[in-house]
């Protein structure tokens, strides 16, 4: 799909910590940028630990572990021509509402992504485009809010983050962290069983 330039929301300027119960966004406003903000959720939960993560390429010592170490001083560095991809594969379908990455143009310069897409499907072979974004010289957490259809979140086994271009036509990319979020399980309210919960993966097979 054609890239769309989206309105940025620059929040938590100067490192102030914000809560994540944001007001509803208007049409097209599905990218949030937050400097140094904690992404600990209130109405969402991080489910990346239940997935297998793979990369299209990586420099030695700058591999997939750098994306998940909760350290903004480390980073994944790709090794080859664009597009660069991050693959996130779950053992069964899960609902995903948001994917967040941390990038820092002030440190990474031409290694900083400026065009990105997210795809989803059952396997690597049947991925479909969910949405694509274009942004410039970003610094902080970029939260990509995935569109809901018929009131339901995007559901898939396999999600792919595609870096299509970098600032100043840089060749390789730096991404410092990636988080993937699903809906939060209600607390204190009886919502019934949540069979999409990754915590129930171990019980999904017949014995």
Short mmCIF file of C-alpha atoms in Angstrom, two decimals:
data_model
loop_
_atom_site.label_atom_id
_atom_site.label_comp_id
_atom_site.label_asym_id
_atom_site.label_seq_id
_atom_site.Cartn_x
_atom_site.Cartn_y
_atom_site.Cartn_z
CA UNK A 1 0.00 0.00 0.00
CA UNK A 2 1.02 3.58 -0.58
CA UNK A 3 2.94 5.08 2.31
CA UNK A 4 1.03 7.66 4.33
CA UNK A 5 2.61 10.48 6.25
CA UNK A 6 1.01 10.48 9.67
CA UNK A 7 0.61 13.11 12.35
CA UNK A 8 3.13 12.68 15.17
CA UNK A 9 2.24 12.96 18.83
CA UNK A 10 5.37 14.00 20.70
CA UNK A 11 4.71 13.15 24.30
CA UNK A 12 6.67 12.98 27.56
CA UNK A 13 9.06 15.70 26.40
CA UNK A 14 12.10 15.87 28.61
CA UNK A 15 11.71 12.31 29.83
CA UNK A 16 8.53 12.73 31.86
CA UNK A 17 6.78 9.41 32.47
CA UNK A 18 3.20 9.23 31.18
CA UNK A 19 0.45 6.71 31.79
CA UNK A 20 -0.83 4.69 28.85
CA UNK A 21 -4.57 5.40 29.09
CA UNK A 22 -4.53 7.80 26.12
CA UNK A 23 -7.60 9.50 24.72
CA UNK A 24 -9.07 7.99 21.57
CA UNK A 25 -7.17 8.92 18.42
CA UNK A 26 -8.78 10.50 15.39
CA UNK A 27 -8.68 9.12 11.82
CA UNK A 28 -5.14 8.50 10.58
CA UNK A 29 -3.58 9.23 13.96
CA UNK A 30 -2.30 5.70 14.59
CA UNK A 31 1.34 6.43 15.38
CA UNK A 32 2.46 7.69 18.78
CA UNK A 33 5.98 8.92 19.52
CA UNK A 34 7.02 9.12 23.15
CA UNK A 35 10.49 10.03 24.38
CA UNK A 36 11.91 7.80 27.12
CA UNK A 37 8.43 6.71 28.18
CA UNK A 38 7.82 3.55 30.11
CA UNK A 39 5.67 1.22 28.04
CA UNK A 40 4.38 -0.77 31.02
CA UNK A 41 0.73 -1.24 30.10
CA UNK A 42 -2.52 -0.56 31.86
CA UNK A 43 -4.95 -1.61 29.13
CA UNK A 44 -2.54 -3.88 27.24
CA UNK A 45 0.07 -6.55 27.94
CA UNK A 46 3.43 -7.34 26.40
CA UNK A 47 3.32 -10.84 24.84
CA UNK A 48 6.65 -10.97 22.99
CA UNK A 49 8.12 -13.52 25.40
CA UNK A 50 5.72 -16.14 24.01
CA UNK A 51 7.03 -15.76 20.45
CA UNK A 52 10.06 -16.94 18.49
CA UNK A 53 12.00 -13.98 17.08
CA UNK A 54 14.14 -14.14 13.92
CA UNK A 55 15.84 -11.56 11.70
CA UNK A 56 16.60 -11.16 8.01
CA UNK A 57 20.24 -10.44 8.94
CA UNK A 58 22.41 -9.20 11.79
CA UNK A 59 25.94 -8.05 12.44
CA UNK A 60 27.88 -10.25 14.91
CA UNK A 61 27.08 -9.29 18.53
CA UNK A 62 24.19 -7.06 17.36
CA UNK A 63 21.59 -9.80 17.01
CA UNK A 64 17.99 -10.46 18.01
CA UNK A 65 18.81 -10.58 21.74
CA UNK A 66 19.53 -6.84 21.61
CA UNK A 67 15.88 -6.16 20.67
CA UNK A 68 14.55 -7.83 23.81
CA UNK A 69 17.09 -7.02 26.54
CA UNK A 70 15.20 -3.95 27.89
CA UNK A 71 18.33 -1.87 27.38
CA UNK A 72 18.07 1.28 25.25
CA UNK A 73 21.87 1.44 24.94
CA UNK A 74 22.05 -1.74 22.83
CA UNK A 75 20.65 -2.29 19.35
CA UNK A 76 20.11 -4.72 16.51
CA UNK A 77 22.10 -3.86 13.39
CA UNK A 78 21.09 -5.39 10.07
CA UNK A 79 23.71 -6.62 7.62
CA UNK A 80 22.69 -6.31 3.99
CA UNK A 81 20.48 -4.34 1.60
CA UNK A 82 16.94 -3.27 2.54
CA UNK A 83 14.30 -4.36 3.23
CA UNK A 84 15.27 -5.58 6.68
CA UNK A 85 12.78 -7.72 8.59
CA UNK A 86 11.99 -8.74 12.16
CA UNK A 87 9.85 -11.89 12.35
CA UNK A 88 7.69 -12.61 15.40
CA UNK A 89 6.09 -16.06 15.36
CA UNK A 90 3.61 -17.35 17.96
CA UNK A 91 2.65 -21.02 18.39
CA UNK A 92 -1.02 -20.14 17.78
CA UNK A 93 -3.12 -17.14 16.77
CA UNK A 94 -2.96 -14.18 19.13
CA UNK A 95 -4.64 -10.78 19.17
CA UNK A 96 -2.25 -7.85 18.73
CA UNK A 97 -3.23 -4.21 19.22
CA UNK A 98 0.12 -2.42 19.09
CA UNK A 99 3.74 -2.91 18.10
CA UNK A 100 6.31 -0.48 19.52
CA UNK A 101 9.93 0.08 18.53
CA UNK A 102 12.59 2.30 20.06
CA UNK A 103 14.85 4.23 17.70
CA UNK A 104 17.14 7.22 18.25
CA UNK A 105 18.17 9.38 15.31
CA UNK A 106 20.44 11.51 17.51
CA UNK A 107 22.64 8.45 18.11
CA UNK A 108 22.13 6.33 15.00
CA UNK A 109 21.86 8.99 12.25
CA UNK A 110 21.68 7.31 8.82
CA UNK A 111 21.06 3.92 10.48
CA UNK A 112 17.65 5.18 11.69
CA UNK A 113 14.58 3.76 9.92
CA UNK A 114 12.21 6.23 8.26
CA UNK A 115 9.83 3.89 6.39
CA UNK A 116 8.31 0.87 8.04
CA UNK A 117 5.52 -1.65 7.38
CA UNK A 118 3.84 -4.34 9.46
CA UNK A 119 2.55 -7.58 7.97
CA UNK A 120 0.66 -10.50 9.49
CA UNK A 121 -0.36 -14.03 8.53
CA UNK A 122 -0.21 -17.68 9.46
CA UNK A 123 3.34 -18.28 8.20
CA UNK A 124 6.10 -16.45 6.39
CA UNK A 125 4.53 -17.56 3.09
CA UNK A 126 1.11 -15.90 3.39
CA UNK A 127 1.84 -12.54 5.01
CA UNK A 128 -0.49 -9.66 4.17
CA UNK A 129 0.18 -5.94 4.58
CA UNK A 130 -1.50 -4.45 7.64
CA UNK A 131 -0.24 -0.89 7.33
CA UNK A 132 2.82 1.17 6.42
CA UNK A 133 4.21 4.39 7.87
CA UNK A 134 6.69 7.12 6.97
CA UNK A 135 8.43 9.33 9.54
CA UNK A 136 11.54 11.50 9.82
CA UNK A 137 14.46 11.59 12.26
CA UNK A 138 12.45 10.05 15.09
CA UNK A 139 13.70 9.55 18.63
CA UNK A 140 11.88 7.53 21.28
CA UNK A 141 9.21 4.85 21.38
CA UNK A 142 7.20 4.64 18.16
CA UNK A 143 3.93 2.86 18.93
CA UNK A 144 2.16 1.56 15.83
CA UNK A 145 -1.52 1.03 16.62
CA UNK A 146 -2.89 -1.80 14.49
CA UNK A 147 -6.33 -1.25 12.94
CA UNK A 148 -9.24 -3.24 14.36
CA UNK A 149 -11.80 -4.87 12.07
CA UNK A 150 -15.39 -5.43 13.28
CA UNK A 151 -14.32 -4.41 16.77
CA UNK A 152 -11.63 -7.11 16.99
CA UNK A 153 -7.85 -6.79 17.13
CA UNK A 154 -5.59 -8.15 14.41
CA UNK A 155 -5.24 -11.93 14.99
CA UNK A 156 -2.42 -13.98 13.50
CA UNK A 157 0.36 -16.45 14.24
CA UNK A 158 3.08 -14.52 12.44
CA UNK A 159 3.89 -10.80 12.51
CA UNK A 160 6.63 -9.13 10.50
CA UNK A 161 8.18 -5.67 10.91
CA UNK A 162 9.68 -4.49 7.62
CA UNK A 163 12.20 -1.64 7.50
CA UNK A 164 11.92 -0.34 3.94
CA UNK A 165 14.23 2.66 4.12
CA UNK A 166 16.54 4.59 6.46
CA UNK A 167 17.23 8.29 6.94
CA UNK A 168 19.60 9.68 4.26
CA UNK A 169 19.29 6.40 2.32
CA UNK A 170 21.39 4.56 4.88
CA UNK A 171 22.08 0.89 4.09
CA UNK A 172 21.79 -0.89 7.45
CA UNK A 173 19.34 -0.22 10.27
CA UNK A 174 19.56 0.18 14.03
CA UNK A 175 16.53 -0.69 16.19
CA UNK A 176 17.07 -0.61 19.94
CA UNK A 177 13.96 -2.35 21.31
CA UNK A 178 10.73 -3.96 20.09
CA UNK A 179 7.59 -4.65 22.12
CA UNK A 180 4.39 -6.36 20.95
CA UNK A 181 1.12 -5.86 22.86
CA UNK A 182 -2.19 -7.67 23.10
CA UNK A 183 -5.36 -6.71 24.98
CA UNK A 184 -5.10 -6.72 28.73
CA UNK A 185 -6.96 -9.40 30.68
CA UNK A 186 -9.57 -7.70 32.87
CA UNK A 187 -8.81 -7.47 36.57
CA UNK A 188 -11.52 -7.46 39.18
CA UNK A 189 -14.25 -8.00 36.56
CA UNK A 190 -15.55 -11.32 35.39
CA UNK A 191 -15.00 -11.28 31.61
CA UNK A 192 -15.13 -15.05 31.27
CA UNK A 193 -12.26 -17.21 30.08
CA UNK A 194 -9.75 -15.59 27.72
CA UNK A 195 -8.70 -18.44 25.44
CA UNK A 196 -6.45 -16.12 23.41
CA UNK A 197 -4.13 -15.63 26.37
CA UNK A 198 -0.57 -16.76 25.59
CA UNK A 199 -0.43 -18.19 29.09
CA UNK A 200 -2.83 -20.91 27.87
CA UNK A 201 -0.63 -22.05 24.96
CA UNK A 202 0.57 -25.07 26.92
CA UNK A 203 -3.01 -26.34 27.15
CA UNK A 204 -3.92 -25.85 23.47
CA UNK A 205 -3.03 -29.39 22.31
CA UNK A 206 -4.82 -32.66 22.87
CA UNK A 207 -3.04 -35.29 24.97
#
